[in-house]
Coordinates of C-alpha atoms in Angstrom, one line a residue:
M692 CA 9.0 -29.5 16.0
T693 CA 9.4 -26.3 15.2
D694 CA 6.9 -23.5 15.7
K695 CA 6.3 -23.5 12.0
D696 CA 5.5 -27.1 11.1
N697 CA 1.7 -26.9 12.3
I698 CA 1.0 -23.8 10.3
D699 CA 0.5 -23.5 6.1
T700 CA 3.5 -21.1 4.6
V701 CA 3.4 -19.5 1.2
G702 CA 7.2 -20.6 0.1
L703 CA 9.4 -19.8 -2.4
S704 CA 8.8 -23.2 -4.1
R705 CA 5.0 -23.3 -3.6
R706 CA 1.7 -21.7 -3.4
T707 CA -0.8 -22.9 -0.5
L708 CA -4.2 -21.8 -0.9
L709 CA -5.8 -21.0 2.9
A710 CA -9.5 -21.0 3.1
G711 CA -12.0 -21.1 6.1
L712 CA -15.0 -22.8 6.6
G713 CA -16.3 -25.2 3.7
A714 CA -19.3 -24.5 1.7
V715 CA -22.4 -25.5 3.5
G716 CA -25.9 -25.0 1.4
V717 CA -29.3 -25.0 3.4
A718 CA -32.7 -25.0 2.0
S719 CA -36.3 -24.6 3.8
A720 CA -39.9 -23.8 3.0
G721 CA -42.4 -21.7 5.1
A722 CA -45.8 -23.5 5.6
G723 CA -49.1 -21.3 5.1
L724 CA -52.2 -21.4 7.5
G725 CA -55.6 -20.1 6.2
T726 CA -58.7 -19.9 7.7
T727 CA -60.4 -21.2 4.3
A728 CA -59.3 -22.9 0.9
Y729 CA -59.3 -18.9 -0.9
F730 CA -57.2 -17.4 2.0
N731 CA -53.8 -18.7 2.5
D732 CA -50.3 -17.6 2.2
T733 CA -46.8 -19.6 1.4
E734 CA -43.6 -18.0 2.5
S735 CA -40.9 -19.7 0.8
F736 CA -36.9 -19.2 1.3
E737 CA -35.4 -21.4 -1.0
E738 CA -31.8 -22.1 -2.2
N739 CA -30.0 -20.7 0.7
T740 CA -26.1 -20.8 0.7
L741 CA -23.4 -20.3 2.8
T742 CA -20.0 -19.8 0.8
A743 CA -16.4 -20.3 2.5
G744 CA -14.3 -16.6 1.9
Q745 CA -10.8 -17.2 1.1
L746 CA -7.6 -15.6 2.0
D747 CA -4.9 -16.1 -1.0
L748 CA -1.3 -14.6 -0.8
L749 CA 0.2 -14.1 -3.5
V750 CA 4.0 -13.4 -4.2
D751 CA 6.2 -12.3 -6.8
W752 CA 9.5 -11.2 -7.0
Q753 CA 12.6 -9.4 -9.0
Q754 CA 16.1 -10.4 -7.9
T755 CA 19.7 -9.0 -8.7
Y756 CA 23.1 -9.9 -8.3
D757 CA 26.2 -7.5 -8.4
F758 CA 29.1 -9.7 -8.9
G759 CA 31.6 -6.7 -10.1
E760 CA 29.5 -5.6 -13.3
G761 CA 26.8 -3.7 -11.7
R762 CA 23.3 -5.1 -10.9
K763 CA 22.1 -8.3 -13.3
F764 CA 18.7 -9.5 -13.3
I765 CA 19.0 -13.4 -12.3
S766 CA 15.5 -14.3 -11.3
A767 CA 12.0 -12.9 -11.6
H768 CA 8.5 -14.0 -11.0
P769 CA 6.6 -14.0 -13.3
D770 CA 9.2 -13.7 -15.9
H771 CA 7.5 -14.7 -19.4
D772 CA 10.8 -15.0 -21.3
E773 CA 13.1 -16.5 -18.5
D774 CA 15.5 -13.8 -19.0
G775 CA 15.8 -13.1 -15.1
E776 CA 14.0 -9.5 -15.7
Q777 CA 10.1 -9.4 -14.4
S778 CA 7.7 -9.5 -17.5
I779 CA 4.5 -10.4 -18.8
I780 CA 2.4 -10.6 -21.6
D781 CA -0.6 -7.9 -21.5
P782 CA -3.3 -10.4 -22.8
E783 CA -5.3 -7.8 -24.4
T784 CA -2.4 -5.9 -26.3
Q785 CA -0.4 -8.9 -26.6
E786 CA 2.7 -6.2 -25.5
V787 CA 5.3 -6.8 -23.2
I788 CA 5.3 -5.2 -19.9
K789 CA 8.7 -5.3 -17.7
Y790 CA 10.3 -4.3 -14.9
S791 CA 12.5 -1.8 -16.9
D792 CA 9.5 -0.2 -18.0
F793 CA 8.9 1.8 -14.5
P794 CA 12.1 3.6 -13.2
D795 CA 12.3 6.0 -10.9
E796 CA 13.3 9.0 -13.0
D797 CA 14.4 11.0 -10.3
D798 CA 16.7 8.0 -8.6
E799 CA 19.8 7.3 -10.7
D800 CA 20.1 3.8 -9.1
S801 CA 16.6 2.9 -10.1
N802 CA 16.5 0.9 -13.0
G803 CA 12.6 0.1 -12.6
A804 CA 10.0 -1.4 -10.4
N805 CA 8.2 -4.5 -9.6
L806 CA 5.0 -4.7 -12.2
P807 CA 2.3 -2.5 -10.6
V808 CA 0.2 -4.2 -13.2
L809 CA 0.3 -7.4 -11.4
T810 CA -2.9 -8.3 -9.8
C811 CA -4.8 -11.5 -7.9
D812 CA -5.7 -12.0 -11.2
N813 CA -2.6 -12.3 -13.3
I814 CA -0.3 -13.3 -11.2
P815 CA 0.9 -16.8 -12.3
P816 CA 1.4 -19.8 -9.0
L817 CA 4.9 -20.2 -7.6
S818 CA 5.0 -23.6 -9.2
E819 CA 5.5 -21.8 -12.5
A820 CA 8.6 -20.1 -10.9
Y821 CA 11.5 -20.4 -13.2
F822 CA 14.6 -19.7 -11.2
N823 CA 16.9 -19.1 -14.1
V824 CA 21.0 -19.6 -14.1
D825 CA 23.9 -18.7 -11.7
P826 CA 25.5 -15.5 -13.5
V827 CA 29.0 -16.4 -12.7
T828 CA 28.6 -20.2 -13.4
G829 CA 26.1 -20.9 -15.5
E830 CA 24.5 -23.6 -13.7
E831 CA 20.9 -24.1 -13.1
M832 CA 19.1 -22.5 -10.0
E833 CA 16.7 -25.0 -8.3
S834 CA 15.7 -22.4 -5.4
L835 CA 15.6 -18.6 -5.4
V836 CA 19.0 -17.9 -4.2
Q837 CA 21.4 -20.5 -5.6
I838 CA 24.7 -18.6 -5.8
T839 CA 27.8 -20.6 -5.7
D840 CA 31.1 -18.3 -6.5
V841 CA 30.5 -15.5 -4.0
K842 CA 33.4 -13.2 -3.7
P843 CA 34.2 -10.3 -1.1
G844 CA 32.4 -7.4 -2.7
D845 CA 29.6 -9.3 -4.1
S846 CA 26.0 -8.4 -3.3
G847 CA 22.3 -9.0 -4.2
E848 CA 18.9 -8.1 -3.7
I849 CA 15.5 -9.4 -3.7
T850 CA 12.0 -7.5 -3.6
F851 CA 9.3 -9.6 -2.8
S852 CA 5.7 -8.3 -3.7
L853 CA 3.1 -9.3 -1.9
H854 CA -0.6 -9.4 -2.6
L855 CA -3.3 -10.3 -0.3
C856 CA -6.5 -11.5 -2.3
D857 CA -10.2 -11.6 -1.1
N858 CA -10.0 -11.0 2.8
P859 CA -8.0 -9.0 5.0
G860 CA -5.1 -10.8 6.7
Y861 CA -2.3 -10.8 8.9
I862 CA 1.4 -11.4 7.4
W863 CA 4.8 -12.6 8.5
M864 CA 7.8 -13.2 6.8
Q865 CA 9.6 -16.5 8.1
A866 CA 13.1 -18.2 7.4
D867 CA 13.6 -22.0 8.2
N868 CA 16.1 -24.7 7.8
I869 CA 19.2 -22.4 8.4
S870 CA 22.4 -23.9 8.2
D871 CA 26.2 -22.2 7.9
D872 CA 28.3 -25.1 7.1
G873 CA 32.3 -24.5 7.1
G874 CA 32.2 -26.6 3.3
A875 CA 35.2 -27.4 1.8
A876 CA 38.4 -26.8 3.7
T877 CA 41.2 -25.2 1.9
E878 CA 44.6 -24.5 2.9
P879 CA 44.5 -20.6 3.1
E880 CA 41.0 -20.7 5.0
L881 CA 42.6 -23.5 7.7
L882 CA 45.2 -21.0 8.7
V883 CA 42.8 -18.4 10.0
D884 CA 39.8 -20.4 10.7
P885 CA 41.5 -24.2 11.8
G886 CA 38.0 -25.6 12.6
N887 CA 36.5 -24.6 9.5
L888 CA 33.3 -22.9 11.0
G889 CA 30.4 -21.8 9.0
D890 CA 31.3 -18.2 9.0
L891 CA 29.4 -16.8 6.0
G892 CA 26.3 -15.8 7.7
D893 CA 28.1 -13.8 10.2
A894 CA 30.2 -12.6 7.3
I895 CA 27.7 -11.4 5.0
Q896 CA 25.8 -7.7 5.7
A897 CA 22.1 -7.7 5.3
T898 CA 19.0 -4.9 5.2
L899 CA 15.6 -5.9 5.9
W900 CA 13.2 -3.2 4.5
Y901 CA 9.6 -2.0 3.2
D902 CA 10.5 -1.0 -0.3
E903 CA 7.2 1.4 -0.8
D904 CA 8.0 2.1 -4.4
C905 CA 8.7 -1.5 -5.1
D906 CA 12.3 -0.5 -7.1
N907 CA 14.8 -2.9 -5.4
V908 CA 16.6 0.0 -3.9
Y909 CA 16.5 1.5 -0.6
D910 CA 15.2 5.3 -0.9
G911 CA 16.0 8.0 1.6
A912 CA 14.0 11.1 2.4
E913 CA 13.4 13.9 -0.1
P914 CA 11.6 17.3 0.5
V915 CA 8.3 17.3 -0.9
D916 CA 5.4 19.7 -0.8
I917 CA 2.0 18.1 -0.7
M918 CA -1.4 19.1 -1.1
L919 CA -4.6 16.6 0.5
T920 CA -7.6 17.2 -2.0
L921 CA -10.6 15.7 -0.3
D922 CA -14.4 15.5 -1.4
F923 CA -16.5 17.2 0.9
S924 CA -19.4 16.5 -0.7
G925 CA -23.0 15.2 1.1
S926 CA -22.0 11.4 0.2
M927 CA -18.9 11.5 2.6
L928 CA -21.5 12.0 5.5
Y929 CA -24.9 12.1 5.4
D930 CA -26.7 8.7 5.5
Q931 CA -29.3 9.7 3.1
Y932 CA -26.6 9.6 0.1
G933 CA -24.6 6.8 1.5
G934 CA -22.2 8.2 3.5
V935 CA -22.7 5.9 6.6
V936 CA -20.4 3.2 6.6
S937 CA -21.6 0.9 9.1
D938 CA -23.3 1.2 12.5
D939 CA -20.0 0.7 14.5
D940 CA -18.9 3.3 16.4
I941 CA -15.4 5.5 15.8
T942 CA -13.3 7.7 18.2
V943 CA -11.4 10.4 15.7
G944 CA -9.4 13.3 17.5
G945 CA -11.3 12.9 20.9
N946 CA -15.0 12.7 19.4
T947 CA -16.5 9.4 19.8
Y948 CA -19.7 9.0 17.1
D949 CA -22.2 5.9 17.3
E950 CA -21.6 5.3 13.7
T951 CA -19.0 5.5 11.1
T952 CA -18.8 7.7 7.9
K953 CA -16.4 8.0 5.2
I954 CA -16.0 11.4 6.5
D955 CA -14.5 10.1 9.9
L956 CA -12.1 7.7 7.8
V957 CA -10.8 10.5 6.1
E958 CA -10.2 12.2 9.0
L959 CA -8.7 9.4 10.5
G960 CA -6.5 8.8 7.8
T961 CA -5.1 12.2 7.1
R962 CA -4.3 12.8 10.5
Q963 CA -2.7 9.6 10.9
F964 CA -0.4 10.6 7.5
V965 CA 0.4 13.8 8.9
D966 CA 1.4 12.4 12.7
Y967 CA 3.5 10.2 10.7
L968 CA 5.5 12.9 8.7
Q969 CA 5.9 14.7 11.8
S970 CA 7.2 11.9 14.0
Q971 CA 9.5 10.9 11.1
G972 CA 10.9 14.7 11.1
S973 CA 10.1 15.0 7.5
D974 CA 11.3 17.9 5.1
V975 CA 7.9 18.1 4.2
R976 CA 4.8 21.3 3.4
V977 CA 1.3 20.1 3.7
G978 CA -1.9 22.2 2.4
V979 CA -5.5 20.9 2.3
A980 CA -7.9 21.8 -0.7
Y981 CA -11.7 20.8 -0.7
F982 CA -14.0 20.3 -3.1
D983 CA -18.5 20.0 -3.2
G984 CA -21.1 21.0 -5.6
E985 CA -22.9 24.3 -5.8
G986 CA -26.1 25.0 -4.0
S987 CA -29.7 25.9 -5.4
G988 CA -29.4 29.4 -7.1
E989 CA -25.5 29.7 -6.9
S990 CA -23.2 30.6 -9.9
L991 CA -20.3 28.9 -8.3
P992 CA -19.1 25.7 -7.2
R993 CA -17.4 25.0 -3.5
T994 CA -14.0 24.6 -3.7
G995 CA -11.0 26.1 -2.2
V996 CA -7.9 25.9 0.2
Y997 CA -8.9 26.0 4.0
Q998 CA -5.2 25.0 4.9
P999 CA -2.5 26.9 2.7
L1000 CA 0.7 25.1 2.4
T1001 CA 2.7 24.8 6.1
S1002 CA 5.6 22.9 7.5
D1003 CA 3.9 23.8 10.9
L1004 CA 2.1 20.1 10.7
S1005 CA 0.7 20.6 14.0
A1006 CA -1.4 23.2 12.3
V1007 CA -2.7 20.8 9.5
D1008 CA -3.4 18.4 12.2
T1009 CA -6.0 21.1 13.6
S1010 CA -7.3 21.7 10.8
L1011 CA -8.1 18.2 10.0
T1012 CA -9.7 17.9 13.1
N1013 CA -14.2 17.6 13.2
L1014 CA -14.3 17.2 9.2
R1015 CA -18.1 16.2 10.2
Q1016 CA -18.7 19.9 11.3
K1017 CA -16.3 21.2 8.5
L1018 CA -18.1 19.1 5.4
A1019 CA -21.7 19.9 7.3
N1020 CA -20.9 23.9 6.9
V1021 CA -19.6 23.1 3.2
V1022 CA -22.5 21.2 1.6
T1023 CA -25.1 23.7 3.6
G1024 CA -23.7 26.8 2.4
S1025 CA -23.1 28.2 6.0
G1026 CA -20.1 30.0 6.3
F1027 CA -19.8 31.3 3.0
T1028 CA -18.7 34.5 1.5
A1029 CA -20.7 35.8 -1.3
S1030 CA -17.9 34.4 -4.1
N1031 CA -18.5 30.9 -2.3
K1032 CA -15.2 30.9 -0.5
P1033 CA -15.3 30.0 3.1
T1034 CA -14.9 32.0 6.2
A1035 CA -12.2 30.8 8.3
P1036 CA -12.2 28.4 9.8
F1037 CA -15.6 27.2 8.6
D1038 CA -17.5 29.0 10.9
G1039 CA -21.3 28.0 9.7
D1040 CA -24.4 25.9 11.7
G1041 CA -24.3 22.9 9.6
D1042 CA -26.0 19.9 10.9
P1043 CA -23.0 17.3 11.0
D1044 CA -25.8 14.2 12.2
P1045 CA -25.4 11.6 9.6
F1046 CA -29.0 11.1 9.9
S1047 CA -30.6 14.5 9.9
N1048 CA -32.7 15.4 6.6
A1049 CA -30.1 16.4 4.0
N1050 CA -32.3 17.6 1.3
G1051 CA -31.4 20.9 -0.5
I1052 CA -27.4 20.5 0.1
A1053 CA -25.0 21.5 -2.9
T1054 CA -24.6 19.5 -5.6
G1055 CA -22.4 17.8 -7.9
T1056 CA -18.8 17.2 -7.3
Y1057 CA -16.3 19.6 -8.8
I1058 CA -13.5 17.2 -8.6
G1059 CA -11.6 19.3 -11.4
E1060 CA -11.9 22.8 -9.5
G1061 CA -10.4 21.2 -6.5
V1062 CA -7.5 20.0 -8.1
D1063 CA -7.0 23.5 -9.9
D1064 CA -7.3 25.4 -6.3
A1065 CA -4.7 22.6 -5.0
Q1066 CA -2.3 23.2 -8.1
A1067 CA -2.5 27.1 -7.8
E1068 CA -1.6 26.8 -3.7
L1069 CA 1.7 24.6 -4.8
D1070 CA 2.2 27.2 -7.6
S1071 CA 1.8 30.2 -5.4
N1072 CA 3.2 28.9 -2.0
G1073 CA 5.4 26.0 -2.9
R1074 CA 9.1 25.7 -2.5
T1075 CA 11.1 25.9 -5.7
D1076 CA 13.0 22.9 -7.1
V1077 CA 10.9 20.7 -4.3
E1078 CA 8.7 17.5 -5.4
K1079 CA 4.9 18.4 -5.5
R1080 CA 2.4 15.5 -5.0
N1081 CA -1.1 16.1 -5.2
I1082 CA -3.6 13.4 -3.4
V1083 CA -7.2 13.5 -4.6
L1084 CA -9.7 11.4 -2.5
S1085 CA -13.7 11.2 -3.9
D1086 CA -16.2 8.8 -3.4
G1087 CA -18.7 10.6 -6.9
E1088 CA -18.8 11.6 -10.0
S1089 CA -17.4 14.6 -11.6
F1090 CA -20.7 16.2 -12.9
N1091 CA -22.3 19.5 -13.0
G1092 CA -25.4 18.9 -10.7
D1093 CA -28.2 20.8 -11.1
G1094 CA -26.5 24.2 -11.2
T1095 CA -25.7 26.3 -14.5
T1096 CA -21.6 26.5 -13.8
A1097 CA -19.6 25.2 -16.4
F1098 CA -17.2 22.6 -14.6
S1099 CA -13.9 22.0 -15.2
S1100 CA -12.9 18.5 -16.7
P1101 CA -11.1 16.5 -13.6
T1102 CA -8.8 14.4 -16.4
D1103 CA -7.8 18.1 -17.9
A1104 CA -7.0 19.8 -14.5
A1105 CA -4.8 16.5 -13.9
D1106 CA -3.1 16.6 -17.2
D1107 CA -2.2 20.0 -16.5
A1108 CA -0.7 19.7 -12.7
R1109 CA 1.1 16.7 -14.4
A1110 CA 2.5 18.9 -17.0
A1111 CA 3.2 22.0 -14.9
S1112 CA 0.6 24.2 -17.2
P1113 CA 0.0 26.2 -14.9
G1114 CA 2.6 25.7 -11.9
P1115 CA 4.9 23.1 -10.8
E1116 CA 4.9 19.5 -12.1
T1117 CA 3.0 17.3 -9.5
D1118 CA 2.7 14.1 -9.0
V1119 CA -1.0 13.3 -9.0
F1120 CA -2.3 10.4 -6.5
T1121 CA -5.9 9.3 -6.7
I1122 CA -8.0 7.6 -4.3
N1123 CA -11.4 6.3 -5.3
V1124 CA -14.0 5.1 -2.7
N1125 CA -16.5 3.7 -4.9
G1126 CA -17.1 6.8 -7.1
S1127 CA -15.8 7.3 -10.4
A1128 CA -13.2 4.6 -10.6
G1129 CA -12.7 5.7 -14.5
T1130 CA -11.8 9.2 -14.3
L1131 CA -10.0 9.2 -11.0
Q1132 CA -7.4 6.0 -12.7
A1133 CA -7.2 8.4 -15.7
M1134 CA -6.2 11.2 -13.7
A1135 CA -3.3 9.5 -11.8
G1136 CA 0.2 9.6 -12.8
P1137 CA 3.6 11.2 -12.2
A1138 CA 5.1 14.5 -12.7
G1139 CA 6.1 15.0 -16.6
G1140 CA 4.2 11.7 -17.2
P1141 CA 0.8 10.2 -18.5
G1142 CA -2.1 9.6 -16.6
G1143 CA -3.5 6.1 -15.9
D1144 CA -0.7 5.0 -14.0
P1145 CA -1.9 2.2 -11.7
A1146 CA 1.2 2.9 -9.2
F1147 CA -0.8 6.2 -8.4
F1148 CA -4.2 5.0 -8.3
N1149 CA -5.9 3.5 -5.4
D1150 CA -9.5 2.0 -5.6
V1151 CA -11.0 1.6 -2.2
D1152 CA -13.8 -1.1 -2.3
D1153 CA -14.5 -0.7 1.3
P1154 CA -14.1 2.7 3.0
L1155 CA -12.6 1.2 6.0
N1156 CA -9.4 0.8 4.3
I1157 CA -9.0 4.8 3.6
P1158 CA -6.7 4.8 6.6
T1159 CA -4.6 2.1 5.5
V1160 CA -4.4 4.1 1.9
F1161 CA -3.2 7.0 3.6
G1162 CA -0.7 5.1 5.7
N1163 CA 0.8 3.8 2.7
L1164 CA 1.2 7.1 0.7
A1165 CA 2.8 8.6 3.9
A1166 CA 5.3 5.7 3.7
Q1167 CA 6.0 6.6 0.1
T1168 CA 6.9 10.2 1.4
V1169 CA 9.5 9.9 4.0
Q1170 CA 12.5 7.3 3.9
E1171 CA 11.4 4.1 3.6
K1172 CA 11.4 1.9 6.7
V1173 CA 14.1 -0.4 7.8
I1174 CA 12.7 -3.5 9.6
M1175 CA 16.2 -5.2 10.4
E1176 CA 19.7 -4.0 9.6
D1177 CA 22.5 -6.8 10.8
T1178 CA 24.5 -9.8 9.9
L1179 CA 22.6 -11.8 7.5
A1180 CA 22.8 -14.7 10.3
A1181 CA 21.2 -12.4 12.6
V1182 CA 18.5 -11.6 10.3
L1183 CA 17.6 -15.3 9.4
A1184 CA 17.8 -16.0 13.1
E1185 CA 15.1 -13.5 13.5
L1186 CA 12.6 -14.4 10.7
A1187 CA 13.1 -18.2 12.1
D1188 CA 12.2 -17.3 15.8
G1189 CA 8.6 -18.0 16.6
D1190 CA 6.4 -17.0 13.7
G1191 CA 8.8 -14.8 11.9
I1192 CA 8.6 -11.5 11.9
P1193 CA 5.2 -9.6 11.7
L1194 CA 4.9 -7.1 9.0
D1195 CA 2.6 -4.1 9.4
G1196 CA 0.1 -3.1 6.7
N1197 CA -0.1 0.4 7.5
R1198 CA 3.5 1.7 7.7
A1199 CA 2.0 5.2 9.4
T1200 CA 1.2 3.6 12.5
L1201 CA 4.2 3.6 14.8
Y1202 CA 4.9 -0.2 15.2
D1203 CA 8.2 -2.0 15.9
E1204 CA 8.3 -5.3 13.9
L1205 CA 11.1 -7.0 16.6
N1206 CA 10.2 -5.3 19.8
D1207 CA 6.5 -4.6 19.9
P1208 CA 4.1 -7.9 20.4
A1209 CA 2.3 -9.2 17.2
D1210 CA -0.7 -8.2 18.7
D1211 CA 0.0 -4.4 19.3
P1212 CA -2.7 -2.0 18.4
D1213 CA -0.1 -0.3 16.0
R1214 CA 0.1 -3.3 13.9
D1215 CA -2.4 -3.3 11.3
A1216 CA -3.9 -6.1 8.8
F1217 CA -3.0 -6.3 5.1
R1218 CA -6.0 -5.1 3.1
G1219 CA -7.4 -8.1 1.1
D1220 CA -7.9 -6.5 -2.2
G1221 CA -4.7 -7.2 -3.9
V1222 CA -3.1 -3.8 -3.6
M1223 CA 1.1 -4.4 -3.6
H1224 CA 3.5 -4.5 -0.7
C1225 CA 6.5 -4.7 -1.1
V1226 CA 9.3 -6.3 1.3
A1227 CA 13.0 -6.1 0.2
L1228 CA 16.3 -8.0 1.4
E1229 CA 19.5 -6.9 0.4
W1230 CA 22.9 -8.4 1.1
E1231 CA 26.9 -7.8 0.7
L1232 CA 29.7 -9.9 1.3
P1233 CA 32.2 -6.8 2.3
L1234 CA 35.6 -6.5 0.6
E1235 CA 37.6 -6.5 3.7
V1236 CA 36.4 -10.1 4.5
G1237 CA 38.8 -12.7 4.2
N1238 CA 40.0 -16.5 3.8
E1239 CA 37.9 -17.4 6.9
V1240 CA 34.9 -17.9 4.6
Q1241 CA 36.1 -19.5 1.8
G1242 CA 34.3 -22.4 0.8
D1243 CA 31.2 -21.6 3.3
T1244 CA 27.8 -22.4 2.6
L1245 CA 24.7 -20.8 3.8
A1246 CA 21.2 -22.6 3.3
F1247 CA 18.2 -21.6 4.3
D1248 CA 14.6 -21.3 3.4
L1249 CA 12.5 -18.0 3.1
G1250 CA 8.6 -17.9 3.2
F1251 CA 5.5 -15.8 4.2
Y1252 CA 2.5 -16.9 6.2
T1253 CA -0.7 -15.3 6.7
E1254 CA -3.9 -15.7 8.5
Q1255 CA -7.4 -14.3 8.2
A1256 CA -8.2 -10.9 10.4
R1257 CA -11.5 -11.5 11.5
H1258 CA -11.9 -13.4 14.8
N1259 CA -8.2 -12.9 15.2
D1260 CA -5.9 -10.1 17.0
G1261 CA -2.6 -10.9 14.9
A1262 CA -1.1 -12.4 17.7
G1263 CA -0.5 -15.4 15.7
P1264 CA -0.3 -19.2 15.9
S1265 CA 2.3 -19.3 18.6
A1266 CA 0.3 -17.5 20.7
A1267 CA -2.8 -19.8 20.4

């Protein structure tokens, strides 16, 4: 019996629902005790309910095959018209949305991307998958990979999109039932392989990696200038305005606090972001802008750039330390000049205690001005002909507060940033933390393109997921992370060993999938809100392979396994 005989797996021919506890209903009523018939009381607690949480892993994919005529679509899910290209029909507009609608204009090898509009609500079950036909032989394929006439020089690739719904969980990629058979023994093969051994798995070269942009193409690193544009309003810190996330303590940059606030999670996430870029030797410049509102009687919003663009990522990391104090200085107006610009380095005596009286702090959230300030910094200090990005995080609505300043429209500011008016064309990524989702989604989009692009928008229902979002954005900035590069036989053996290869829900944490334990602190669970993560497997039978592989057959199962994060450490069922 293998390690995986007793665990549930989302395989490529079925979908398994993993659920905890059954539903339990409990009802009770309290009884009153009075001194007379006129003095009595009854306290009732009725219709009490416990409902089990859910853990549902949905998988979609796009597969391509190159048999000498360039990459061809051969299998996808969902694929509404069964032509091999991933596609769905939008239920509202009845328009067809397909893989080739989302190419990377800066990558000549990209011809599209797995659909960013796929969610936990619209991905069909794997039982409805259509595997299409072998493009060479025309034979119907009954499984995901069923290519029957592979020749030296042929190659193929599959990008899987993983969507973990409802609750956070750990995910493993797995293989099973591997067999490498010599198959039919032809005379040319027997001359070089008298034993007619199964050599195909050892002959095929394979790469397994995190395909961050889900475009079926491995992407190396490109130089980029990045502005982090952060919400420094009171609701990011003070309990009075919803800034306290939980009573759990948190350690950030050597400081341990008795409670966790939104700005603590921003500090943790942005510093992981910067540290990861530095660890990868990335060719980046990073700066930091902020935005708040305006104080009573003031005529200017409190926004600006407090860390200019720099390639010194240690300096950026330092500027992102102790954000509680920096935010407190901003919202209380301490450490500012008459023009509402901060005195370096945010000197002031604002009270960073989340439970202090925060009455009278600056009002409003000037998202548009923050974007404008970041764009001006990219324009004046950014490098020529280098990709530009502005990552905007906010938990609030953009409005004028109690002041008199006419505020900039955040959507107009983002439109200008994407369209290079003024300054360079800029990718605008947005992170909504229970704020104005409609506004932030409308702002998000690629340089030169429209807003409202779901691939550039991150909707965070639980602020505890803020660091993971920054981790995913960091992974999209550097070269995509290769999990394993070896023969296909070696990759499959690793996937079949124990619980398989443990995947990391936050690539900005320095986790080694092959050598670190599955319960390593640097391995993060995947968020349970359906955010798309892509894992790709590419294979090629080299041209120099000879007759020894004629007629050989390599068969294997692929799948993904998930288990809930709560009450688990990620060690997996084999460690139980």
